[in-house]
mmCIF file of C-alpha atoms (C1' of nucleotides) in Angstrom:
data_model
loop_
_atom_site.group_PDB
_atom_site.id
_atom_site.type_symbol
_atom_site.label_atom_id
_atom_site.label_comp_id
_atom_site.label_asym_id
_atom_site.label_seq_id
_atom_site.Cartn_x
_atom_site.Cartn_y
_atom_site.Cartn_z
ATOM 1 C CA UNK A 1 45.041 19.613 11.352
ATOM 2 C CA UNK A 2 42.663 17.372 10.024
ATOM 3 C CA UNK A 3 42.682 13.757 11.940
ATOM 4 C CA UNK A 4 39.950 13.005 10.664
ATOM 5 C CA UNK A 5 41.901 10.109 8.211
ATOM 6 C CA UNK A 6 43.055 8.179 11.205
ATOM 7 C CA UNK A 7 39.199 7.141 12.174
ATOM 8 C CA UNK A 8 39.104 4.222 10.066
ATOM 9 C CA UNK A 9 35.393 3.035 9.643
ATOM 10 C CA UNK A 10 34.195 5.433 11.763
ATOM 11 C CA UNK A 11 31.627 9.053 10.463
ATOM 12 C CA UNK A 12 33.629 11.539 11.817
ATOM 13 C CA UNK A 13 33.381 14.624 9.361
ATOM 14 C CA UNK A 14 34.988 16.891 11.384
ATOM 15 C CA UNK A 15 37.393 16.665 15.216
ATOM 16 C CA UNK A 16 36.660 14.927 17.792
ATOM 17 C CA UNK A 17 35.123 17.885 19.878
ATOM 18 C CA UNK A 18 37.077 16.190 23.055
ATOM 19 C CA UNK A 19 40.305 16.637 21.477
ATOM 20 C CA UNK A 20 39.246 20.867 20.341
ATOM 21 C CA UNK A 21 38.028 20.747 24.041
ATOM 22 C CA UNK A 22 41.894 19.639 25.171
ATOM 23 C CA UNK A 23 43.375 21.855 22.807
ATOM 24 C CA UNK A 24 41.798 24.954 23.267
ATOM 25 C CA UNK A 25 42.089 24.424 27.207
ATOM 26 C CA UNK A 26 45.007 24.300 26.500
ATOM 27 C CA UNK A 27 45.780 27.363 24.994
ATOM 28 C CA UNK A 28 43.477 29.681 26.993
ATOM 29 C CA UNK A 29 44.628 27.226 30.109
ATOM 30 C CA UNK A 30 48.178 28.807 29.417
ATOM 31 C CA UNK A 31 47.559 32.056 28.539
ATOM 32 C CA UNK A 32 45.486 32.668 31.634
ATOM 33 C CA UNK A 33 47.872 31.045 34.224
ATOM 34 C CA UNK A 34 50.646 33.895 32.359
ATOM 35 C CA UNK A 35 48.451 36.331 33.044
ATOM 36 C CA UNK A 36 47.327 34.824 37.128
ATOM 37 C CA UNK A 37 51.096 34.505 37.212
ATOM 38 C CA UNK A 38 52.245 38.075 36.182
ATOM 39 C CA UNK A 39 49.525 39.091 39.034
ATOM 40 C CA UNK A 40 51.463 37.099 41.924
ATOM 41 C CA UNK A 41 48.927 33.851 41.729
ATOM 42 C CA UNK A 42 48.001 31.144 40.444
ATOM 43 C CA UNK A 43 45.009 28.558 39.051
ATOM 44 C CA UNK A 44 44.383 27.523 42.205
ATOM 45 C CA UNK A 45 45.418 30.353 44.237
ATOM 46 C CA UNK A 46 42.117 31.996 41.844
ATOM 47 C CA UNK A 47 39.880 29.934 42.607
ATOM 48 C CA UNK A 48 40.560 29.251 46.315
ATOM 49 C CA UNK A 49 40.400 32.855 47.102
ATOM 50 C CA UNK A 50 36.990 32.662 44.989
ATOM 51 C CA UNK A 51 35.734 30.522 45.936
ATOM 52 C CA UNK A 52 36.198 31.903 50.156
ATOM 53 C CA UNK A 53 34.787 35.275 48.320
ATOM 54 C CA UNK A 54 32.224 33.573 46.841
ATOM 55 C CA UNK A 55 30.504 31.181 48.534
ATOM 56 C CA UNK A 56 29.311 30.195 52.280
ATOM 57 C CA UNK A 57 32.135 27.893 53.234
ATOM 58 C CA UNK A 58 31.226 25.927 55.448
ATOM 59 C CA UNK A 59 35.278 23.301 56.093
ATOM 60 C CA UNK A 60 37.546 23.081 54.295
ATOM 61 C CA UNK A 61 35.931 19.737 52.612
ATOM 62 C CA UNK A 62 33.300 22.271 51.388
ATOM 63 C CA UNK A 63 35.748 24.503 50.018
ATOM 64 C CA UNK A 64 37.890 21.771 48.365
ATOM 65 C CA UNK A 65 35.029 20.938 46.657
ATOM 66 C CA UNK A 66 34.076 23.790 45.644
ATOM 67 C CA UNK A 67 37.933 23.962 44.415
ATOM 68 C CA UNK A 68 37.189 20.717 43.161
ATOM 69 C CA UNK A 69 40.463 19.310 44.135
ATOM 70 C CA UNK A 70 41.260 16.954 47.049
ATOM 71 C CA UNK A 71 41.174 17.595 50.917
ATOM 72 C CA UNK A 72 45.147 16.854 51.473
ATOM 73 C CA UNK A 73 45.447 18.921 47.821
ATOM 74 C CA UNK A 74 43.638 21.799 50.222
ATOM 75 C CA UNK A 75 45.760 21.480 52.631
ATOM 76 C CA UNK A 76 48.418 22.116 51.058
ATOM 77 C CA UNK A 77 47.594 24.922 49.211
ATOM 78 C CA UNK A 78 46.101 26.291 52.463
ATOM 79 C CA UNK A 79 49.896 26.072 54.309
ATOM 80 C CA UNK A 80 51.507 28.137 51.165
ATOM 81 C CA UNK A 81 48.835 30.395 51.648
ATOM 82 C CA UNK A 82 48.651 30.814 55.422
ATOM 83 C CA UNK A 83 52.706 31.057 55.258
ATOM 84 C CA UNK A 84 52.352 33.652 53.276
ATOM 85 C CA UNK A 85 49.811 36.116 54.506
ATOM 86 C CA UNK A 86 46.746 35.407 52.619
ATOM 87 C CA UNK A 87 44.489 33.817 54.881
ATOM 88 C CA UNK A 88 44.275 31.934 58.543
ATOM 89 C CA UNK A 89 43.218 29.473 60.037
ATOM 90 C CA UNK A 90 41.743 28.414 63.477
ATOM 91 C CA UNK A 91 39.505 25.963 65.023
ATOM 92 C CA UNK A 92 35.382 27.117 65.114
ATOM 93 C CA UNK A 93 34.855 26.751 68.657
ATOM 94 C CA UNK A 94 31.305 25.097 68.238
ATOM 95 C CA UNK A 95 33.629 22.338 66.492
ATOM 96 C CA UNK A 96 37.511 21.847 67.128
ATOM 97 C CA UNK A 97 37.281 19.856 64.410
ATOM 98 C CA UNK A 98 36.636 21.976 61.515
ATOM 99 C CA UNK A 99 38.606 25.122 60.683
ATOM 100 C CA UNK A 100 37.284 27.953 59.571
ATOM 101 C CA UNK A 101 39.200 30.000 56.634
ATOM 102 C CA UNK A 102 39.701 33.537 55.777
ATOM 103 C CA UNK A 103 40.501 35.777 54.027
ATOM 104 C CA UNK A 104 43.380 38.314 55.024
ATOM 105 C CA UNK A 105 44.305 41.909 53.783
ATOM 106 C CA UNK A 106 46.033 40.738 51.616
ATOM 107 C CA UNK A 107 44.493 37.649 50.686
ATOM 108 C CA UNK A 108 41.688 40.133 49.725
ATOM 109 C CA UNK A 109 44.225 42.200 47.924
ATOM 110 C CA UNK A 110 45.756 39.404 46.148
ATOM 111 C CA UNK A 111 41.998 39.019 44.987
ATOM 112 C CA UNK A 112 41.399 41.939 43.559
ATOM 113 C CA UNK A 113 44.414 42.213 41.787
ATOM 114 C CA UNK A 114 43.905 38.202 39.891
ATOM 115 C CA UNK A 115 40.226 39.169 39.867
ATOM 116 C CA UNK A 116 41.057 41.630 37.347
ATOM 117 C CA UNK A 117 43.429 39.783 35.373
ATOM 118 C CA UNK A 118 40.571 37.347 35.301
ATOM 119 C CA UNK A 119 38.618 39.561 33.948
ATOM 120 C CA UNK A 120 40.531 41.343 31.665
ATOM 121 C CA UNK A 121 41.310 37.527 30.102
ATOM 122 C CA UNK A 122 37.966 37.104 29.604
ATOM 123 C CA UNK A 123 37.144 40.247 27.671
ATOM 124 C CA UNK A 124 40.118 38.886 25.874
ATOM 125 C CA UNK A 125 38.202 35.808 24.855
ATOM 126 C CA UNK A 126 35.419 37.273 24.004
ATOM 127 C CA UNK A 127 36.615 39.538 21.324
ATOM 128 C CA UNK A 128 34.008 38.727 17.979
ATOM 129 C CA UNK A 129 31.194 37.023 20.190
ATOM 130 C CA UNK A 130 27.977 38.373 20.828
ATOM 131 C CA UNK A 131 26.654 37.971 24.462
ATOM 132 C CA UNK A 132 24.416 35.411 23.214
ATOM 133 C CA UNK A 133 27.106 33.668 21.713
ATOM 134 C CA UNK A 134 28.950 33.073 24.554
ATOM 135 C CA UNK A 135 25.983 31.903 27.113
ATOM 136 C CA UNK A 136 24.959 29.124 24.402
ATOM 137 C CA UNK A 137 28.512 28.474 24.676
ATOM 138 C CA UNK A 138 28.290 28.292 28.097
ATOM 139 C CA UNK A 139 25.159 25.837 27.666
ATOM 140 C CA UNK A 140 27.446 23.549 25.406
ATOM 141 C CA UNK A 141 30.234 23.565 27.830
ATOM 142 C CA UNK A 142 27.754 22.836 30.669
ATOM 143 C CA UNK A 143 26.518 19.676 28.707
ATOM 144 C CA UNK A 144 29.975 18.538 28.064
ATOM 145 C CA UNK A 145 30.480 19.032 32.024
ATOM 146 C CA UNK A 146 27.495 16.776 32.207
ATOM 147 C CA UNK A 147 27.902 14.410 29.846
ATOM 148 C CA UNK A 148 31.629 13.390 30.859
ATOM 149 C CA UNK A 149 30.101 12.449 34.060
ATOM 150 C CA UNK A 150 26.934 11.524 33.525
ATOM 151 C CA UNK A 151 26.290 10.266 29.964
ATOM 152 C CA UNK A 152 26.278 6.492 29.072
ATOM 153 C CA UNK A 153 28.446 4.227 27.069
ATOM 154 C CA UNK B 1 26.965 29.044 41.887
ATOM 155 C CA UNK B 2 26.826 32.202 41.092
ATOM 156 C CA UNK B 3 29.818 34.404 41.183
ATOM 157 C CA UNK B 4 28.523 37.649 38.807
ATOM 158 C CA UNK B 5 28.511 39.102 42.793
ATOM 159 C CA UNK B 6 31.905 39.083 43.404
ATOM 160 C CA UNK B 7 32.915 41.387 39.696
ATOM 161 C CA UNK B 8 31.498 44.366 41.532
ATOM 162 C CA UNK B 9 30.667 47.226 38.728
ATOM 163 C CA UNK B 10 31.926 44.765 36.374
ATOM 164 C CA UNK B 11 29.156 44.065 33.550
ATOM 165 C CA UNK B 12 28.810 40.018 34.128
ATOM 166 C CA UNK B 13 25.286 38.456 33.590
ATOM 167 C CA UNK B 14 27.109 35.670 33.496
ATOM 168 C CA UNK B 15 29.994 33.418 34.724
ATOM 169 C CA UNK B 16 32.939 34.430 33.038
ATOM 170 C CA UNK B 17 33.449 32.564 30.209
ATOM 171 C CA UNK B 18 37.279 31.132 30.390
ATOM 172 C CA UNK B 19 36.040 29.925 34.292
ATOM 173 C CA UNK B 20 33.636 27.952 33.100
ATOM 174 C CA UNK B 21 36.268 26.584 29.975
ATOM 175 C CA UNK B 22 38.518 25.816 33.318
ATOM 176 C CA UNK B 23 35.793 24.183 34.596
ATOM 177 C CA UNK B 24 34.586 21.799 31.517
ATOM 178 C CA UNK B 25 37.804 21.016 30.924
ATOM 179 C CA UNK B 26 38.906 19.835 34.378
ATOM 180 C CA UNK B 27 36.130 17.612 34.312
ATOM 181 C CA UNK B 28 36.283 16.599 30.588
ATOM 182 C CA UNK B 29 40.028 15.614 30.953
ATOM 183 C CA UNK B 30 39.411 13.584 33.800
ATOM 184 C CA UNK B 31 37.301 12.016 32.536
ATOM 185 C CA UNK B 32 39.388 10.892 29.197
ATOM 186 C CA UNK B 33 42.044 10.929 30.796
ATOM 187 C CA UNK B 34 40.555 8.115 33.294
ATOM 188 C CA UNK B 35 39.062 6.236 29.841
ATOM 189 C CA UNK B 36 42.876 6.630 28.578
ATOM 190 C CA UNK B 37 44.447 4.944 31.837
ATOM 191 C CA UNK B 38 42.275 2.168 31.703
ATOM 192 C CA UNK B 39 43.615 1.664 27.969
ATOM 193 C CA UNK B 40 46.892 1.708 29.335
ATOM 194 C CA UNK B 41 48.016 5.462 27.981
ATOM 195 C CA UNK B 42 47.824 9.059 29.228
ATOM 196 C CA UNK B 43 47.025 11.938 27.691
ATOM 197 C CA UNK B 44 50.473 12.950 26.185
ATOM 198 C CA UNK B 45 51.344 9.714 25.040
ATOM 199 C CA UNK B 46 47.890 9.607 23.045
ATOM 200 C CA UNK B 47 48.780 13.467 21.590
ATOM 201 C CA UNK B 48 52.175 11.762 20.381
ATOM 202 C CA UNK B 49 50.832 9.057 18.683
ATOM 203 C CA UNK B 50 48.129 10.884 16.397
ATOM 204 C CA UNK B 51 50.853 13.235 15.841
ATOM 205 C CA UNK B 52 52.932 10.626 14.164
ATOM 206 C CA UNK B 53 49.896 8.987 13.143
ATOM 207 C CA UNK B 54 48.117 11.918 11.643
ATOM 208 C CA UNK B 55 51.179 14.295 10.453
ATOM 209 C CA UNK B 56 54.188 14.167 8.106
ATOM 210 C CA UNK B 57 56.160 15.060 11.632
ATOM 211 C CA UNK B 58 59.928 15.653 10.010
ATOM 212 C CA UNK B 59 61.787 16.101 12.995
ATOM 213 C CA UNK B 60 61.185 16.240 16.958
ATOM 214 C CA UNK B 61 61.062 19.515 17.085
ATOM 215 C CA UNK B 62 58.000 19.499 14.357
ATOM 216 C CA UNK B 63 56.674 16.889 17.071
ATOM 217 C CA UNK B 64 57.119 18.767 19.699
ATOM 218 C CA UNK B 65 55.211 21.129 18.319
ATOM 219 C CA UNK B 66 52.060 19.445 16.860
ATOM 220 C CA UNK B 67 51.852 18.030 20.820
ATOM 221 C CA UNK B 68 52.022 21.524 22.012
ATOM 222 C CA UNK B 69 55.138 20.844 24.264
ATOM 223 C CA UNK B 70 58.628 21.298 24.541
ATOM 224 C CA UNK B 71 61.632 19.225 22.584
ATOM 225 C CA UNK B 72 62.577 18.415 25.624
ATOM 226 C CA UNK B 73 59.502 17.378 27.073
ATOM 227 C CA UNK B 74 59.086 14.821 24.562
ATOM 228 C CA UNK B 75 62.244 13.518 25.051
ATOM 229 C CA UNK B 76 61.252 12.372 27.883
ATOM 230 C CA UNK B 77 57.942 11.342 26.901
ATOM 231 C CA UNK B 78 60.006 9.870 23.974
ATOM 232 C CA UNK B 79 62.459 7.630 26.064
ATOM 233 C CA UNK B 80 59.081 5.597 28.223
ATOM 234 C CA UNK B 81 57.943 5.306 25.434
ATOM 235 C CA UNK B 82 60.843 4.058 23.425
ATOM 236 C CA UNK B 83 61.713 1.934 26.047
ATOM 237 C CA UNK B 84 58.280 0.382 26.249
ATOM 238 C CA UNK B 85 58.785 -0.628 22.542
ATOM 239 C CA UNK B 86 56.055 1.462 21.267
ATOM 240 C CA UNK B 87 58.394 3.653 18.957
ATOM 241 C CA UNK B 88 61.816 3.674 17.658
ATOM 242 C CA UNK B 89 64.023 6.425 17.228
ATOM 243 C CA UNK B 90 66.778 6.233 14.571
ATOM 244 C CA UNK B 91 69.292 9.153 13.075
ATOM 245 C CA UNK B 92 68.521 10.464 9.862
ATOM 246 C CA UNK B 93 71.144 9.077 7.633
ATOM 247 C CA UNK B 94 70.206 12.610 5.384
ATOM 248 C CA UNK B 95 70.873 14.392 8.446
ATOM 249 C CA UNK B 96 72.329 12.819 11.089
ATOM 250 C CA UNK B 97 71.466 15.249 13.795
ATOM 251 C CA UNK B 98 67.620 14.696 13.574
ATOM 252 C CA UNK B 99 66.304 11.907 14.845
ATOM 253 C CA UNK B 100 63.348 10.004 12.285
ATOM 254 C CA UNK B 101 60.233 8.301 15.497
ATOM 255 C CA UNK B 102 58.828 5.277 14.001
ATOM 256 C CA UNK B 103 56.003 3.854 15.587
ATOM 257 C CA UNK B 104 56.306 0.436 16.710
ATOM 258 C CA UNK B 105 53.414 -2.373 15.821
ATOM 259 C CA UNK B 106 52.865 -3.076 19.849
ATOM 260 C CA UNK B 107 52.573 1.358 19.077
ATOM 261 C CA UNK B 108 50.404 0.809 16.733
ATOM 262 C CA UNK B 109 48.553 -1.392 18.807
ATOM 263 C CA UNK B 110 48.235 0.804 22.074
ATOM 264 C CA UNK B 111 47.366 3.623 19.122
ATOM 265 C CA UNK B 112 44.673 1.495 18.897
ATOM 266 C CA UNK B 113 43.262 1.273 21.992
ATOM 267 C CA UNK B 114 43.656 5.091 22.824
ATOM 268 C CA UNK B 115 41.346 5.285 19.531
ATOM 269 C CA UNK B 116 38.803 3.104 20.385
ATOM 270 C CA UNK B 117 38.411 4.976 23.836
ATOM 271 C CA UNK B 118 38.984 8.512 22.069
ATOM 272 C CA UNK B 119 36.083 7.613 20.009
ATOM 273 C CA UNK B 120 33.858 6.197 22.742
ATOM 274 C CA UNK B 121 34.586 9.115 24.681
ATOM 275 C CA UNK B 122 33.684 11.170 22.119
ATOM 276 C CA UNK B 123 30.341 9.844 21.807
ATOM 277 C CA UNK B 124 29.622 10.076 25.123
ATOM 278 C CA UNK B 125 29.938 13.741 24.988
ATOM 279 C CA UNK B 126 27.975 14.415 22.386
ATOM 280 C CA UNK B 127 24.928 12.997 24.054
ATOM 281 C CA UNK B 128 21.627 15.259 23.602
ATOM 282 C CA UNK B 129 23.677 17.406 21.280
ATOM 283 C CA UNK B 130 23.427 17.392 16.955
ATOM 284 C CA UNK B 131 25.747 17.847 14.947
ATOM 285 C CA UNK B 132 25.657 20.921 14.053
ATOM 286 C CA UNK B 133 25.846 21.990 17.536
ATOM 287 C CA UNK B 134 28.587 20.330 18.154
ATOM 288 C CA UNK B 135 30.376 21.835 15.046
ATOM 289 C CA UNK B 136 29.350 25.166 15.976
ATOM 290 C CA UNK B 137 30.926 24.723 19.868
ATOM 291 C CA UNK B 138 34.214 23.630 18.036
ATOM 292 C CA UNK B 139 34.148 27.082 16.025
ATOM 293 C CA UNK B 140 33.469 28.903 19.048
ATOM 294 C CA UNK B 141 36.166 27.072 20.756
ATOM 295 C CA UNK B 142 38.759 28.416 17.879
ATOM 296 C CA UNK B 143 37.674 31.467 18.155
ATOM 297 C CA UNK B 144 38.739 31.721 21.534
ATOM 298 C CA UNK B 145 41.733 29.596 21.403
ATOM 299 C CA UNK B 146 42.630 31.929 18.802
ATOM 300 C CA UNK B 147 41.657 34.940 21.161
ATOM 301 C CA UNK B 148 43.504 34.446 23.965
ATOM 302 C CA UNK B 149 46.624 34.454 22.199
ATOM 303 C CA UNK B 150 46.023 36.857 19.641
ATOM 304 C CA UNK B 151 43.453 39.184 20.696
ATOM 305 C CA UNK B 152 44.399 43.068 21.883
ATOM 306 C CA UNK B 153 43.421 44.151 25.838
ATOM 307 C "C1'" DT C 1 78.053 29.288 14.917
ATOM 308 C "C1'" DA C 2 73.587 27.624 15.183
ATOM 309 C "C1'" DT C 3 70.082 23.753 15.198
ATOM 310 C "C1'" DT C 4 68.621 19.046 17.268
ATOM 311 C "C1'" DG C 5 68.107 16.482 20.186
ATOM 312 C "C1'" DT C 6 69.580 14.461 25.241
ATOM 313 C "C1'" DT C 7 70.473 14.745 29.984
ATOM 314 C "C1'" DA C 8 69.739 17.310 34.915
ATOM 315 C "C1'" DT C 9 67.694 19.696 38.042
ATOM 316 C "C1'" DA C 10 63.229 21.403 39.788
ATOM 317 C "C1'" DC C 11 59.080 22.942 40.382
ATOM 318 C "C1'" DT C 12 53.401 22.520 40.206
ATOM 319 C "C1'" DC C 13 49.993 20.355 40.644
ATOM 320 C "C1'" DT C 14 47.912 16.074 42.469
ATOM 321 C "C1'" DA C 15 46.980 12.214 44.640
ATOM 322 C "C1'" DT C 16 46.487 7.849 47.641
ATOM 323 C "C1'" DA C 17 48.015 6.444 52.671
ATOM 324 C "C1'" DA C 18 49.033 7.103 57.008
ATOM 325 C "C1'" DC C 19 48.168 10.010 61.046
ATOM 326 C "C1'" DT C 20 46.417 13.546 64.990
ATOM 327 C "C1'" DA C 21 43.060 15.875 67.694
ATOM 328 C "C1'" DT C 22 38.384 15.868 68.175
ATOM 329 C "C1'" DA C 23 33.696 14.104 68.534
ATOM 330 C "C1'" DT D 1 34.302 4.187 65.970
ATOM 331 C "C1'" DA D 2 34.119 8.074 62.135
ATOM 332 C "C1'" DT D 3 34.814 12.312 60.542
ATOM 333 C "C1'" DA D 4 38.369 17.098 59.698
ATOM 334 C "C1'" DG D 5 41.827 17.843 59.299
ATOM 335 C "C1'" DT D 6 47.954 17.528 58.658
ATOM 336 C "C1'" DT D 7 52.066 15.838 56.544
ATOM 337 C "C1'" DA D 8 54.835 11.747 54.091
ATOM 338 C "C1'" DT D 9 55.811 10.632 50.026
ATOM 339 C "C1'" DA D 10 54.997 10.183 45.285
ATOM 340 C "C1'" DG D 11 54.036 10.470 40.656
ATOM 341 C "C1'" DA D 12 53.180 12.760 36.267
ATOM 342 C "C1'" DG D 13 52.960 16.056 33.435
ATOM 343 C "C1'" DT D 14 55.928 20.468 32.406
ATOM 344 C "C1'" DA D 15 59.704 23.682 31.778
ATOM 345 C "C1'" DT D 16 64.932 25.782 31.961
ATOM 346 C "C1'" DA D 17 69.598 25.691 31.360
ATOM 347 C "C1'" DA D 18 73.708 22.534 30.424
ATOM 348 C "C1'" DC D 19 74.994 19.538 27.229
ATOM 349 C "C1'" DA D 20 77.044 16.942 23.865
ATOM 350 C "C1'" DA D 21 76.158 15.888 17.855
ATOM 351 C "C1'" DT D 22 76.352 17.410 13.744
ATOM 352 C "C1'" DA D 23 75.609 20.939 10.022
#
DNA sequence: TATTGTTATACTCTATAACTATA
DNA sequence: TATAGTTATAGAGTATAACAATA
């Protein structure tokens, strides 16, 4: 499918890169969601557990920032995760306003399953691509993310 | 941020490419959504209007496939679009089961505004990248999309 | 019977606004 | 007053299942 024809007067030899990214991401995310769901999780759960495991998170605000969602949205997810026994929340004795989120054993087990799904997903994605190509792709994507939030126009 | 440390025993020098793609897409999509909303639209609306304008769509099923959503989901959007006067639906005289979706003048005007937003978005995304780099990026993304749905593992 | 599309319903993710508790 | 987090509510997008109309 070519959309070039609709962009009258605009030099657009190929598909707009934003559209390609949107479509790719939609397809890839859907496949990833299915894998995460099969492993008993979801994308927000995976991102939250990953942030808890790999970052030194000082507060829920930090955690929300790390995941890229609002504090209220994080509360929503953490509520479900706490009810499911995946994390515990307790008030920081040093400052009872902030709460300390910790992974339970069950949370760790889910994390490991989701990590496995994530690794498998990634291995699959890399098929036919060299490490150099994947690394280059990552830098190009970083540039897009930067441009989306910082570039002028 | 490096997540390499959490992938014990897995050779993963850099971030998983799936995660990079997820984060990039989230950031870029959010920026695009804002632009489309400012122009009076949304991503599904844009994709539907784009498909109507650039493809020879024979039925709503075709249109849904082109956009990548279910028929019922498309009905949902078309309902709103018809109520907003952006499209009309009439039964195909040749086969009264299928319906013909057509853009109204108002729909065309919205299409043009969204196209403008899309072009601006794309121009912004390309900042600092050569045409060759963008083209290469597109082929890499195509590979990922293919791998997500076809590659074995 | 099979197909095209619609309607009813519900789920997930996200958000804003109002609120509580703490500093 | 300002900050950390929660709760209430809502909205967008998507989906499945049941349905109606047509072939």
